[in-house]
Coordinates of C-alpha atoms in Angstrom, one line a residue:
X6 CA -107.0 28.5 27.4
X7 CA -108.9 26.4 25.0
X8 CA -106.4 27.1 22.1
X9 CA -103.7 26.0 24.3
X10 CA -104.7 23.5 25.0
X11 CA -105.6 22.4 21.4
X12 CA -102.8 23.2 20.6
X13 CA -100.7 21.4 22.6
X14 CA -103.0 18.5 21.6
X15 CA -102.5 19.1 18.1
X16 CA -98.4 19.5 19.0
X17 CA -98.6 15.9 20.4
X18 CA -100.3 14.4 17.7
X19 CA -97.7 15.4 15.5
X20 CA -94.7 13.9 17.5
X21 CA -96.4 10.7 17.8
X22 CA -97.2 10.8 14.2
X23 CA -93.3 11.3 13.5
X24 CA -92.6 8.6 16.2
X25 CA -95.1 6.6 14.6
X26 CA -94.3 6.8 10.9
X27 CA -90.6 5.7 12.1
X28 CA -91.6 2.6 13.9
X29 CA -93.1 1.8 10.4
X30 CA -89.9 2.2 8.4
X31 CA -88.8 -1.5 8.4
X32 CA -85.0 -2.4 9.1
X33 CA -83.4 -4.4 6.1
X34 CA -80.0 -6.6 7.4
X35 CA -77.5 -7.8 4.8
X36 CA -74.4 -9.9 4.7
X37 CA -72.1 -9.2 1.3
X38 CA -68.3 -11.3 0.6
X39 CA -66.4 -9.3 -2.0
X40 CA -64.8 -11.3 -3.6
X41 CA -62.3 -12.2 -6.7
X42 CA -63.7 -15.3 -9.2
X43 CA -63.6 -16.5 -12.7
X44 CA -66.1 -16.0 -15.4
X45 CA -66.3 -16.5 -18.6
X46 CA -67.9 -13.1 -20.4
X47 CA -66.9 -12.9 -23.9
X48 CA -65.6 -16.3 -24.4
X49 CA -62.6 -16.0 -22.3
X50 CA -62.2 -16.8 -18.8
X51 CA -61.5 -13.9 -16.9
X52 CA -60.9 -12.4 -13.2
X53 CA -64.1 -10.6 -11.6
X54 CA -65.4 -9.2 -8.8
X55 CA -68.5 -11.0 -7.5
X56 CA -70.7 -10.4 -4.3
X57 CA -71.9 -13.4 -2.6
X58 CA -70.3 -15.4 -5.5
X59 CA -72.7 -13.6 -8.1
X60 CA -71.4 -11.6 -11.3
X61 CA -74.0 -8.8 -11.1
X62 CA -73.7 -8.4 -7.5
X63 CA -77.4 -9.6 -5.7
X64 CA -80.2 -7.5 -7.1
X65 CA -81.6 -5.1 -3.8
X66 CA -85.1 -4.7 -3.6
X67 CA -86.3 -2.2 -0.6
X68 CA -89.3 0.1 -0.4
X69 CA -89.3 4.3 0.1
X70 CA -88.2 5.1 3.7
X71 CA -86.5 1.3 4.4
X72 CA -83.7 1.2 6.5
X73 CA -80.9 -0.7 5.4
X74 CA -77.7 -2.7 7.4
X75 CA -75.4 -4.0 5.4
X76 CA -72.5 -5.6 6.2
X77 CA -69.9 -5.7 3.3
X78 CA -66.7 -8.1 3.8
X79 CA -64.2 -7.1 1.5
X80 CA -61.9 -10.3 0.6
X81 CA -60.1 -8.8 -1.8
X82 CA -56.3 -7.7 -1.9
X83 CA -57.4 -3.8 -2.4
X84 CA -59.1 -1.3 -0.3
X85 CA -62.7 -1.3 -1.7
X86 CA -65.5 0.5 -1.1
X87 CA -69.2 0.9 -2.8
X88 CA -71.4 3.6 -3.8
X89 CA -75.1 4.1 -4.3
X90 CA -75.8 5.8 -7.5
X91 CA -78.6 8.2 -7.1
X92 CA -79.6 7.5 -3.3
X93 CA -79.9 10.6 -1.5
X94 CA -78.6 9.6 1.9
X95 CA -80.5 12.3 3.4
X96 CA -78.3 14.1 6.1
X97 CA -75.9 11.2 5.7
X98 CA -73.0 12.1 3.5
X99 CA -70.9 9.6 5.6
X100 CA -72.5 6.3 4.5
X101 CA -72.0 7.8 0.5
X102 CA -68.9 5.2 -0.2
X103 CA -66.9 7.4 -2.0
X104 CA -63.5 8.6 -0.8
X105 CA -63.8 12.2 -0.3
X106 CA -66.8 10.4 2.2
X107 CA -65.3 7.2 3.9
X108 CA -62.3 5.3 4.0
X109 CA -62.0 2.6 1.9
X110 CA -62.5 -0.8 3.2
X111 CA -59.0 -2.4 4.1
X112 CA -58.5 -6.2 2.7
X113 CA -60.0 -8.7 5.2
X114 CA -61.9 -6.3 7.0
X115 CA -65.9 -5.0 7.5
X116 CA -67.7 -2.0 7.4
X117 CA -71.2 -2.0 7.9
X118 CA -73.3 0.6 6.0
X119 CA -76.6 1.6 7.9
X120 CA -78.6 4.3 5.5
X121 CA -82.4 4.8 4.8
X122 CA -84.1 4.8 0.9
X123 CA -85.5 8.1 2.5
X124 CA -88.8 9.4 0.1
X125 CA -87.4 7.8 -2.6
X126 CA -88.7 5.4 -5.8
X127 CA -87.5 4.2 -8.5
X128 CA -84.5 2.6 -10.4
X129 CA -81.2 2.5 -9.2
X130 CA -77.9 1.2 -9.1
X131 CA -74.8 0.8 -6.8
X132 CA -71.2 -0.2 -7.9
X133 CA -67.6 0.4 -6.5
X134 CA -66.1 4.0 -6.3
X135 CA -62.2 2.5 -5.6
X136 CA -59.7 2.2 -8.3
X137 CA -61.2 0.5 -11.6
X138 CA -62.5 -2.1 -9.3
X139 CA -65.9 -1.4 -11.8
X140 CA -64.4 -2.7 -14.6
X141 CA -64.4 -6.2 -12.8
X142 CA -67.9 -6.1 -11.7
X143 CA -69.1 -5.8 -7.9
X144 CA -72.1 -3.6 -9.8
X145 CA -76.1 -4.5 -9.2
X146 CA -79.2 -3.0 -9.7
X147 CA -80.9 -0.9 -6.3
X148 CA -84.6 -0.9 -6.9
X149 CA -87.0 1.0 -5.0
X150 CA -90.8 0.4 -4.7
X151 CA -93.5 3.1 -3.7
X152 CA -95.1 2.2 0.1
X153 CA -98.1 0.6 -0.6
X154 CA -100.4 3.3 0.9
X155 CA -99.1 5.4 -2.1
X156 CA -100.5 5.6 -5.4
X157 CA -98.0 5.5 -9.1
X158 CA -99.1 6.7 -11.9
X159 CA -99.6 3.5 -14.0
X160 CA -101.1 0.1 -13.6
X161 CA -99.4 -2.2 -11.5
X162 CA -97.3 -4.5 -13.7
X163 CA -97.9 -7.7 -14.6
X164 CA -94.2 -8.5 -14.2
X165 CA -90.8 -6.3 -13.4
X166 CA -87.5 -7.2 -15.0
X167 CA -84.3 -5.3 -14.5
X168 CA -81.5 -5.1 -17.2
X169 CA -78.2 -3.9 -16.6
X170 CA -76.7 -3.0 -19.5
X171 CA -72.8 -1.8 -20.1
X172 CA -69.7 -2.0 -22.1
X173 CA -67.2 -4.6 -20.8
X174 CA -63.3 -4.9 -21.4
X175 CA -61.1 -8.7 -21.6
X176 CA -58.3 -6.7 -19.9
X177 CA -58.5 -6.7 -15.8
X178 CA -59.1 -3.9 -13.5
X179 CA -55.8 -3.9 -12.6
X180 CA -54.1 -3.9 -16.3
X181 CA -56.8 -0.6 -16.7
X182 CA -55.8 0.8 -13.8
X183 CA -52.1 0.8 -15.0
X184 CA -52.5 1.7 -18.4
X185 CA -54.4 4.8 -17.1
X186 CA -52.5 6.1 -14.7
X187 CA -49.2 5.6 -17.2
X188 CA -51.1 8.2 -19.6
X189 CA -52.8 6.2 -21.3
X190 CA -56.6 6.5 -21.8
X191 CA -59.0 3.4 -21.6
X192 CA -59.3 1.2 -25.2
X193 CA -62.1 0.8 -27.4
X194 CA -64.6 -2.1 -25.2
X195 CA -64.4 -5.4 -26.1
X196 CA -68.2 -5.7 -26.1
X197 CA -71.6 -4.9 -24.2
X198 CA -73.4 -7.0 -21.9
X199 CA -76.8 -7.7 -20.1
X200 CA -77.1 -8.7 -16.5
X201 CA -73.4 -9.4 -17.2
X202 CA -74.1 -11.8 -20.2
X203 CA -74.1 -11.9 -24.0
X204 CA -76.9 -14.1 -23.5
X205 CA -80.7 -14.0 -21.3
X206 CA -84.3 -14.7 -22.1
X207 CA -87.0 -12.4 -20.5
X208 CA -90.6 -14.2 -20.3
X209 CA -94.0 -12.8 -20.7
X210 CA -97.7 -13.5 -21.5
X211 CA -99.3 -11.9 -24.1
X212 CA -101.6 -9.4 -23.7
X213 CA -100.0 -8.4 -20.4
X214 CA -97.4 -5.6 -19.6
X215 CA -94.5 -5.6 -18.1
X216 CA -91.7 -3.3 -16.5
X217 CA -88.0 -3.0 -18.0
X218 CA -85.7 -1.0 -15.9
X219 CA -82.4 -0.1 -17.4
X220 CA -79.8 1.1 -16.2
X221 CA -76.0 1.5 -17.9
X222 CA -73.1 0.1 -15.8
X223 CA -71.0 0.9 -18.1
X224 CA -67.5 2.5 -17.8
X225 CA -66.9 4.5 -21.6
X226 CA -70.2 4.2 -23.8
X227 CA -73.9 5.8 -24.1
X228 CA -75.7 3.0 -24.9
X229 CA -79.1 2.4 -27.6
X230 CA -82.0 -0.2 -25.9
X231 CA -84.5 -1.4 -28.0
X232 CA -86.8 -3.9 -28.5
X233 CA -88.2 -5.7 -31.6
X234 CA -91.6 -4.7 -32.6
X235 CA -92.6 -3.4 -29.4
X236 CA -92.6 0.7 -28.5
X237 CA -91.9 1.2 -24.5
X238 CA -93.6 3.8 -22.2
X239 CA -91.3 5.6 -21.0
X240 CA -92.6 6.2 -17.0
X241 CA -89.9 6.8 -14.2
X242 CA -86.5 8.1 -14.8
X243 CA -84.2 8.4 -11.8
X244 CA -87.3 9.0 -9.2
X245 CA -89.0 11.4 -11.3
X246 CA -92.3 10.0 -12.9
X247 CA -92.6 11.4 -16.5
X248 CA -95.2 12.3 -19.2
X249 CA -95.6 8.8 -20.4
X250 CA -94.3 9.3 -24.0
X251 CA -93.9 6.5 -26.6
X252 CA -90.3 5.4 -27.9
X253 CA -88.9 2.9 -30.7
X254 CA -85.3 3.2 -28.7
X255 CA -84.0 5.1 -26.3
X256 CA -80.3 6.6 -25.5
X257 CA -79.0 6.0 -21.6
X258 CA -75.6 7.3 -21.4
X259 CA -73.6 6.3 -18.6
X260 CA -74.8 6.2 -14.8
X261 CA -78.4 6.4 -15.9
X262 CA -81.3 4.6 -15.5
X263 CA -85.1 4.9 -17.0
X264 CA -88.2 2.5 -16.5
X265 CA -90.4 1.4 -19.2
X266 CA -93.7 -0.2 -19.9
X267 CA -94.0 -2.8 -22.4
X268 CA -97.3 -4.2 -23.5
X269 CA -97.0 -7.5 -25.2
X270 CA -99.2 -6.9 -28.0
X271 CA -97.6 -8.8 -30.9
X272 CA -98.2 -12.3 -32.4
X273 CA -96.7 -14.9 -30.1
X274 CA -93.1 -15.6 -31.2
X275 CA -89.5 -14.6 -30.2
X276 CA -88.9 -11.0 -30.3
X277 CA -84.6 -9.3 -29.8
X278 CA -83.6 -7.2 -27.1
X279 CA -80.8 -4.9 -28.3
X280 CA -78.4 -2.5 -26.6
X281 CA -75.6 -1.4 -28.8
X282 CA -73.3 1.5 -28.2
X283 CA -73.8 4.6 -29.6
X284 CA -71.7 7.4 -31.6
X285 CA -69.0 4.9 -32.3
X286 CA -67.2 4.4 -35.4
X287 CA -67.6 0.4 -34.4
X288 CA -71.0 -0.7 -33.2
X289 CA -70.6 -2.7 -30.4
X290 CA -74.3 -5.1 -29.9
X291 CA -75.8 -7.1 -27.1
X292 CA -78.5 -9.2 -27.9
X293 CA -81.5 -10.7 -25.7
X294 CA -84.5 -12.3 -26.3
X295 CA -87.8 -11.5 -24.9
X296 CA -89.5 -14.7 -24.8
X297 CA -93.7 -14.8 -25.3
X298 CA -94.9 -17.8 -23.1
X299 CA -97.0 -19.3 -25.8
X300 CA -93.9 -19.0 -28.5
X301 CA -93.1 -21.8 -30.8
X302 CA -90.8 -19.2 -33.3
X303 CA -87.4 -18.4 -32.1
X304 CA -86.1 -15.1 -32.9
X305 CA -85.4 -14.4 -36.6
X306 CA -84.9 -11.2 -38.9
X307 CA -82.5 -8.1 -39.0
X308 CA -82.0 -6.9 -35.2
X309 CA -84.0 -3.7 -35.1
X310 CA -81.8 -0.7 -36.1
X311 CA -80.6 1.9 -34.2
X312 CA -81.3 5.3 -34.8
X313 CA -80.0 6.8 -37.8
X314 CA -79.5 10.0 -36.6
X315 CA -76.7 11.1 -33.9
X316 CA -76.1 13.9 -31.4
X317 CA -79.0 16.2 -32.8
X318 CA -81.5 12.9 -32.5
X319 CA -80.4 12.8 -29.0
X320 CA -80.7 15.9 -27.5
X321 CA -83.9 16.8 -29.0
X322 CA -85.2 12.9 -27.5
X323 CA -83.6 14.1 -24.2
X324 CA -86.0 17.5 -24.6
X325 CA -89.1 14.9 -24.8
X326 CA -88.3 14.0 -21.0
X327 CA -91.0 15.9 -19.2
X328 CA -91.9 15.8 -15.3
X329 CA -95.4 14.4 -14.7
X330 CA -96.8 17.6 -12.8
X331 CA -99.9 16.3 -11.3
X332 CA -98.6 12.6 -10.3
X333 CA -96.4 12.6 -6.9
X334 CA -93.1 10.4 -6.3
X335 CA -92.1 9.0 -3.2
X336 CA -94.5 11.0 -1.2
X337 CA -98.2 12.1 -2.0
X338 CA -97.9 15.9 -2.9
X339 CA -97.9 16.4 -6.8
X340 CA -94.2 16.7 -7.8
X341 CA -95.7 19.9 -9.9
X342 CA -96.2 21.8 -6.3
X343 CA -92.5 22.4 -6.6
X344 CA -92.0 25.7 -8.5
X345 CA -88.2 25.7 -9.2
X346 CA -88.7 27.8 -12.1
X347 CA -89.7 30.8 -10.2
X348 CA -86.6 30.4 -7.7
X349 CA -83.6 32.9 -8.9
X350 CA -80.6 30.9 -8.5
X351 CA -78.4 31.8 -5.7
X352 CA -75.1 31.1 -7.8
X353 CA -74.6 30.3 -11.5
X354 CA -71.2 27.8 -12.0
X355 CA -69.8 27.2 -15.3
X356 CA -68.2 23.8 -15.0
X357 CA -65.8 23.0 -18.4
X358 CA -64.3 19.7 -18.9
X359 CA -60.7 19.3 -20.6
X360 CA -58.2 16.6 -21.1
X361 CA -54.9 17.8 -20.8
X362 CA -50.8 16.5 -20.3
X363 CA -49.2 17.4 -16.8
X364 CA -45.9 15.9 -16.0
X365 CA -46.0 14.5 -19.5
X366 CA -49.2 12.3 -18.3
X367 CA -53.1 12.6 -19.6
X368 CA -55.0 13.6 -16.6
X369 CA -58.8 15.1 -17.2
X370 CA -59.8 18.2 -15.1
X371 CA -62.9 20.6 -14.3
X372 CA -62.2 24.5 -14.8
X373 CA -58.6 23.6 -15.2
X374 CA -58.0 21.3 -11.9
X375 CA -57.8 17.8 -12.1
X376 CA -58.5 16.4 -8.9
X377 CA -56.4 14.0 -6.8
X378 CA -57.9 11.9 -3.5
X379 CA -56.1 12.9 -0.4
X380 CA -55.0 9.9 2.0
X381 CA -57.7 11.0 4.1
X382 CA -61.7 11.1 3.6
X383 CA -62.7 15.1 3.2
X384 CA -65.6 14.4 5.2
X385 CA -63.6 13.3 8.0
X386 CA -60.9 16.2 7.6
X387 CA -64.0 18.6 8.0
X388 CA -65.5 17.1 11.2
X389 CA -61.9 16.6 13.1
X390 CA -60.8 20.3 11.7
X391 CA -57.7 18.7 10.3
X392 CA -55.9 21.2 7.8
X393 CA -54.2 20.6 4.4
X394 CA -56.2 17.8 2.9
X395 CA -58.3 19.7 0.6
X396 CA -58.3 23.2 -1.2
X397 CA -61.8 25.2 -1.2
X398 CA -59.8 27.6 -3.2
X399 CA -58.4 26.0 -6.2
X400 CA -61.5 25.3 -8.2
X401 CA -62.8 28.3 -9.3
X402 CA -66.5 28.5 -10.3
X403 CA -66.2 29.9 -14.2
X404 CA -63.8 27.9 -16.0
X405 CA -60.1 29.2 -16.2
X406 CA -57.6 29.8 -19.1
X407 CA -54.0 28.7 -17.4
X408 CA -53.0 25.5 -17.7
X409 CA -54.3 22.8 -16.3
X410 CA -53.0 22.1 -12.4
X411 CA -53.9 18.7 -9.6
X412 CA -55.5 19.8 -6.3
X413 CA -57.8 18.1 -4.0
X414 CA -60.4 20.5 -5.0
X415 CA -63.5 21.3 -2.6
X416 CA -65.9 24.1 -3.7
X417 CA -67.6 25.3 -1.0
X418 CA -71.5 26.5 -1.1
X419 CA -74.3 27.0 1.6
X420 CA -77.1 25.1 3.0
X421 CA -80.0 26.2 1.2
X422 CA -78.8 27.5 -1.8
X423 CA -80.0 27.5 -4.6
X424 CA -77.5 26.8 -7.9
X425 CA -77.5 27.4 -11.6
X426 CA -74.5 24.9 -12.6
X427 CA -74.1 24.8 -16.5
X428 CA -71.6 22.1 -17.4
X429 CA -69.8 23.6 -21.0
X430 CA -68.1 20.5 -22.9
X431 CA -65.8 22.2 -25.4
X432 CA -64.9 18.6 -26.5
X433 CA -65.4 16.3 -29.4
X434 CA -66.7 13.5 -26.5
X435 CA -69.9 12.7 -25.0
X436 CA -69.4 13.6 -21.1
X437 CA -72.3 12.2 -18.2
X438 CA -72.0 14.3 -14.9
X439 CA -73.3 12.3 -12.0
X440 CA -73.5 14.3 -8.2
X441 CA -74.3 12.8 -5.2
X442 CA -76.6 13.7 -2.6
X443 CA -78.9 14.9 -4.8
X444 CA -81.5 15.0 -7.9
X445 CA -81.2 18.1 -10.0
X446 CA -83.7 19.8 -12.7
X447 CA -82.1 19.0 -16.4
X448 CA -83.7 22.5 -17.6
X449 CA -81.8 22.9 -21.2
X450 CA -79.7 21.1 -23.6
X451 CA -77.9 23.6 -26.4
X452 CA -75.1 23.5 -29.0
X453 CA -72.0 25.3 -28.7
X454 CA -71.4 27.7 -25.9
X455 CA -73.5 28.5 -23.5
X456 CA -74.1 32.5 -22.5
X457 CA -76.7 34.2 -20.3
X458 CA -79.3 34.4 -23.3
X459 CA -79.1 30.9 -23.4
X460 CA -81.5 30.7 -20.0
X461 CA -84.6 31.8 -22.6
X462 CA -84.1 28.4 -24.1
X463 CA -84.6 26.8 -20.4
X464 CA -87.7 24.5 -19.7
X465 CA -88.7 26.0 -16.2
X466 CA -92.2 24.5 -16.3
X467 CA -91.9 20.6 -16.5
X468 CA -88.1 19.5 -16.6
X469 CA -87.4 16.3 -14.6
X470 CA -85.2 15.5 -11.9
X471 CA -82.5 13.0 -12.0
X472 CA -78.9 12.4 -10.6
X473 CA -76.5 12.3 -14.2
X474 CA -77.2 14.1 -17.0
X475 CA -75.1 13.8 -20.6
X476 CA -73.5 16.4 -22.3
X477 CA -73.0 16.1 -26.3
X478 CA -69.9 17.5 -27.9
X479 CA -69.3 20.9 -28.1
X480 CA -72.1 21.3 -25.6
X481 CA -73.8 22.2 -22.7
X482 CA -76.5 21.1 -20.6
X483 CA -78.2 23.5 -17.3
X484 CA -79.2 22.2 -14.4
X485 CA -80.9 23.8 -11.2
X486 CA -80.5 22.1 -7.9
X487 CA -81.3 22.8 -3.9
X488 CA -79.0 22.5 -2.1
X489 CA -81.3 21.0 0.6
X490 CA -78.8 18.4 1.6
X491 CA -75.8 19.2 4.3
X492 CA -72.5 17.5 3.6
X493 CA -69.7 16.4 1.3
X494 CA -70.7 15.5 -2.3
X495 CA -69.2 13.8 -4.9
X496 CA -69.9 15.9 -8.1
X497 CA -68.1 13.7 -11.0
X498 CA -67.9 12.4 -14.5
X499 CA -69.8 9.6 -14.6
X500 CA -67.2 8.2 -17.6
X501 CA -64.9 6.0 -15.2
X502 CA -61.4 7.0 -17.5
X503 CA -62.1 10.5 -16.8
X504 CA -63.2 10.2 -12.9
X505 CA -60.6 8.4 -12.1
X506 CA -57.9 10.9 -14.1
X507 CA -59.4 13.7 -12.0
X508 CA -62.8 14.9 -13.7
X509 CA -64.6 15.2 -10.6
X510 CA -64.5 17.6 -7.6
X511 CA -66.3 17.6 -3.8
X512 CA -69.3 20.5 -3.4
X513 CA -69.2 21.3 0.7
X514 CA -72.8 22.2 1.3
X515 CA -72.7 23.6 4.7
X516 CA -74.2 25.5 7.8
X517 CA -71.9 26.7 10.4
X518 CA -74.0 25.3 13.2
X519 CA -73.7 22.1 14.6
X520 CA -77.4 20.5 14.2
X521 CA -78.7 17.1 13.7
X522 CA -81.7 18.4 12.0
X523 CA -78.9 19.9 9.3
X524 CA -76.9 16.2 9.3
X525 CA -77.0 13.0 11.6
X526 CA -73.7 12.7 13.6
X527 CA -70.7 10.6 12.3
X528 CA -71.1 6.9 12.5
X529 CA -70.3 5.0 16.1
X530 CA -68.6 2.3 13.6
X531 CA -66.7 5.2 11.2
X532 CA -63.3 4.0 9.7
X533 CA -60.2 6.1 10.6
X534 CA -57.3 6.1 8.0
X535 CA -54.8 9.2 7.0
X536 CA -54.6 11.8 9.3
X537 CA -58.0 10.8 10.9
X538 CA -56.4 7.8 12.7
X539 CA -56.6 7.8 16.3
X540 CA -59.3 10.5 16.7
X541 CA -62.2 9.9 18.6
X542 CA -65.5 10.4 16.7

C-alpha cells in the first residue's frame, strides 16, 4: 500500500511540476502595421516594406519556452503573411506562416499569431513567405536567450549585437515578381546590406567581448563576414552550441545564422566589418565599422580579403562545424545524450534540384516536380478532409528522369520516423535547403554524386543541428532528422528565385489518431480562404 501511495505522491508531483513550469512560461503581446514606405538603400529612393515604420522589421527578443501574441495588421494591397525561420512550433504547424500552413493575410485585415519559442536558443530570423514581398523587406532578426536557471557554454557577454546581412535589388518586389514568373530568373543584386544599410557603427570597449549574430536575409547570394584584425569564436549555430573553433571569415549562405565571440583585443582604433558575396564573378561588399570606445583613428587600410579559395574552402570550413557534446541547448541534458548516429534511418530520400522550361517558362523543381500553391492552405485541406488540393503521389522520393511536370506535391511520412534525406545538386549553382518544423543533423558534405558508400564519409559522432544547410555545385549534402514533430512542413530552397518557381515541396508527418499530445487543435482565430471557406474549425 505504501508504494501506492508513493506513487501516487510521486504522480502528483509531477503534474504540478508540469502545471507549474507552464505558469512560468511568460506571455509576450505584440502589435505589428505592415506597411509600404520609402527608403533610400543604395542611393535611390525606393518602395519597402516596413513593420511599425522600421526597415528591418523590430528586432524580437524572447527567452526559451516564451509565449508569444502577436497581432500582425497587414496594410498592404497584397495578401501577406510571415514566417519564422528556424522556430520549431512544436505541435503547431498552423501558426508556421507559409501557405501550404495558413492563409495569407487579406489587405486591411489581422491575424493574430499565438506560438511558444518552445526549448529553443539561439539566433533567428523571421521574414515574409508571400510572393517576393522579401525583396522589399518586412525581414528582422528573432533572438532567443537561454532561461536564466540554465547554464551556456561561454561567458556572459559583455555586449550582443545582431547583424542582418543580405543582398538587395533597386527593382521592387512587384517588378521581381513579374520578371519571374514571365521566365525570367532574378538579376545580378544591386548590392549587400547590414541591418538594411550600407552604413552602421558597432561600439565596444577594449579588453571586453562581445556577441555578433549573423544571419543572411538575403534572396540569391552566400555571403563572406569578416572583421578586420579580429578572429571570432564561433559558438551557436541555429540552436546548436558548437566546438568553439577560431575563424578569420566565415561563409553563411542563405537562411542561415551563426553566433560569434569577439574579444577586443587590438589597439584602440577603427577596425571594418565586411560581408561580400561569395562565388561571384562581381564582388558585391558591405562595409561597417566596429567602433573601439577609446578610438581616435577612423578606419584605414585594404578591407580584409575574402578567402581566396572557393567551393573546396567551403565545404571543408563547413566540416569544422562540430556539436558541443558535453554542453546542453535549450534544456539541461548534454546535447551529446542524443545518439543519432546509432539510429538506422527509417527512409533514405534522394532529393535533386533542376531548372527546367515548361510551357516555354523557367520553373525550378525537386525530383522533377515543380511545385505550385493551391488556393487553399494544405494544412487546412488535411484537417476538413477536402480532396484535390494536393498530390501525396507526384513527388517521388529518388529523383526521376521524365521531364519536368507542376503539382502541388505533398510527400507523405510518419510520426516518428526517422529519415536519411540526401539532397544531390547536379547544378553549376550553390543551392540552401531550409525545412520547417525542424533542426536536422548536417552529417556529410561530398563532391559529385552521392551513392550508398558515400555514408562511410558521414560524421555520426558530433555533426550539428540546424534548419538550412548549403549544397555546392555538383554536390551533395546528408542530413538525418526525427521526425518528432506532427504536421505540414515546408521543406524548400532557401534561394527565394527558386522557391518561388517551385523548388520546394510539403513533408506530411503524421499519425492516424487524433491526439493533442501528437498536435494542438486548429486555432479558434484560423483564416478560412479556398475551399476551406465556411467550414467550421
Amino acid at each position: 500500500m505504501g508504494n501506492a501511495v508513493l506513487s501516487l505522491i510521486i504522480g502528483a508531483l509531477a503534474v504540478l511540476g508540469d502545471s507549474l513550469v507552464n505558469a512560468e512560461d511568460p506571455y509576450l503581446y505584440y502589435t505589428w502595421t505592415v506597411t509600404y514606405g520609402t527608403r533610400s538603400i543604395l542611393g535611390v529612393p525606393q518602395q519597402v516594406i516596413l513593420i511599425n515604420n522600421q526597415f528591418p522589421g523590430p528586432k524580437l527578443e524572447v527567452v526559451t519556452n516564451n509565449n508569444i501574441i502577436l497581432n500582425l495588421i497587414n496594410k498592404l494591397d497584397q495578401p501577406f503573411l510571415l514566417t519564422w525561420n528556424g522556430i520549431k512550433q512544436r505541435k503547431n504547424s498552423w501558426q508556421d506562416g507559409v501557405l501550404g500552413t495558413s492563409c495569407p493575410i487579406p489587405p486591411n485585415t489581422n491575424y493574430t499569431y499565438k506560438f511558444q519559442a518552445k526549448d529553443q536558443i539561439g539566433t533567428y530570423t523571421y521574414f515574409p513567405s508571400t510572393l517576393m514581398h522579401r525583396a522589399a523587406g518586412g525581414f528582422g532578426a528573432l533572438n532567443i536567450y537561454h532561461r536564466s536557471v540554465i547554464p551556456i557554454p561561454y561567458k556572459n557577454p559583455d555586449g550582443d549585437f545582431t547583424l542582418l546581412i543580405g543582398d538587395w535589388y533597386k527593382a521592387s518586389h512587384k517588378t521581381l515578381q513579374y520578371s519571374l514568373e514571365s521566365g525570367k530568373s532574378l538579376p545580378f543584386p544591386d548590392g549587400v546590406l547590414i541591418n538594411g544599410q550600407t552604413k552602421n557603427t558597432f561600439s565596444g570597449e577594449q579588453g571586453k567581448s562581445y556577441m555578433f549574430r549573423i544571419s543572411n536575409v538575403g534572396l540569391s547570394t552566400s555571403l563572406n563576414f569578416r572583421i578586420q584584425g579580429h578572429s571570432m569564436k564561433l559558438v551557436e549555430v541555429e540552436g546548436s552550441h558548437v566546438l568553439q573553433n577560431l575563424y578569420d571569415s566565415l561563409d553563411v549562405h542563405i537562411g542561415q545564422s551563426v553566433t560569434v565571440l569577439v574579444t577586443l583585443n587590438q589597439p584602440p582604433k577603427d577596425y571594418y566589418i565586411v560581408a561580400s558575396t561569395r562565388f561571384t564573378r562581381t564582388v558585391l561588399t558591405a562595409t561597417a565599422v566596429l567602433h573601439y570606445a577609446n578610438s581616435q583613428t577612423p578606419v584605414s587600410g585594404p578591407l580584409p580579403a575574402a578567402p581566396a579559395y572557393q567551393f573546396h574552402w567551403s565545404m571543408q570550413q563547413a566540416r569544422t562545424y562540430r556539436w558541443n557534446l558535453t554542453s546542453n541547448a535549450a534544456r539541461p541534458n548534454p546535447q551529446g545524450s542524443f545518439h543519432y548516429g546509432k539510429i538506422t534511418p527509417t527512409k533514405t530520400i534522394v532529393l535533386a534540384n533542376s531548372a527546367s522550361l515548361i510551357n516555354g517558362k523557367l520553373r525550378y523543381a525537386v525530383n522533377g516536380v515543380s511545385y505550385i500553391n493551391a488556393d487553399t492552405p494544405l494544412k487546412l485541406a488535411d484537417y476538413f478532409n477536402i480532396p484535390g488540393v494536393f498530390s501525396m503521389n507526384a513527388i517521388q522520393d529518388v529523383p526521376s528522369g521524365g521531364a519536368a511536370t507542376v503539382a502541388t506535391s505533398v510527400m507523405p511520412t510518419s510520426l516518428h520516423d526517422f529519415l536519411e534525406v540526401v539532397f544531390q545538386n547536379n547544378e553549376n549553382t550553390m543551392q540552401s535547403w531550409h525545412l520547417d518544423g525542424y533542426d536536422f543533423w548536417v552529417v556529410g558534405f561530398g563532391s559529385g554524386q552521392w551513392t550508398p558508400k558515400k555514408r562511410r564519409t558521414y560524421n555520426l559522432v558530433d555533426a550539428l543541428t540546424r534548419h538550412t544547410t548549403q549544397v555546392y555545385p555538383n554536390s551533395w549534402t546528408t542530413i538525418l532528422v526525427s521526425l518528432d514533430n506532427q504536421g505540414m512542413w515546408n521543406m524548400r530552397s532557401a534561394s527565394w528565385e527558386r522557391q518561388f518557381l517551385g523548388q520546394q515541396f510539403y513533408l506530411r508527418v503524421w499519425n492516424s489518431v487524433r491526439s493533442l499530445a501528437n498536435e494542438y487543435d486548429i486555432p479558434s482565430n484560423v483564416l478560412l480562404c479556398g475551399k476551406a471557406v465556411g467550414r467550421h474549425p
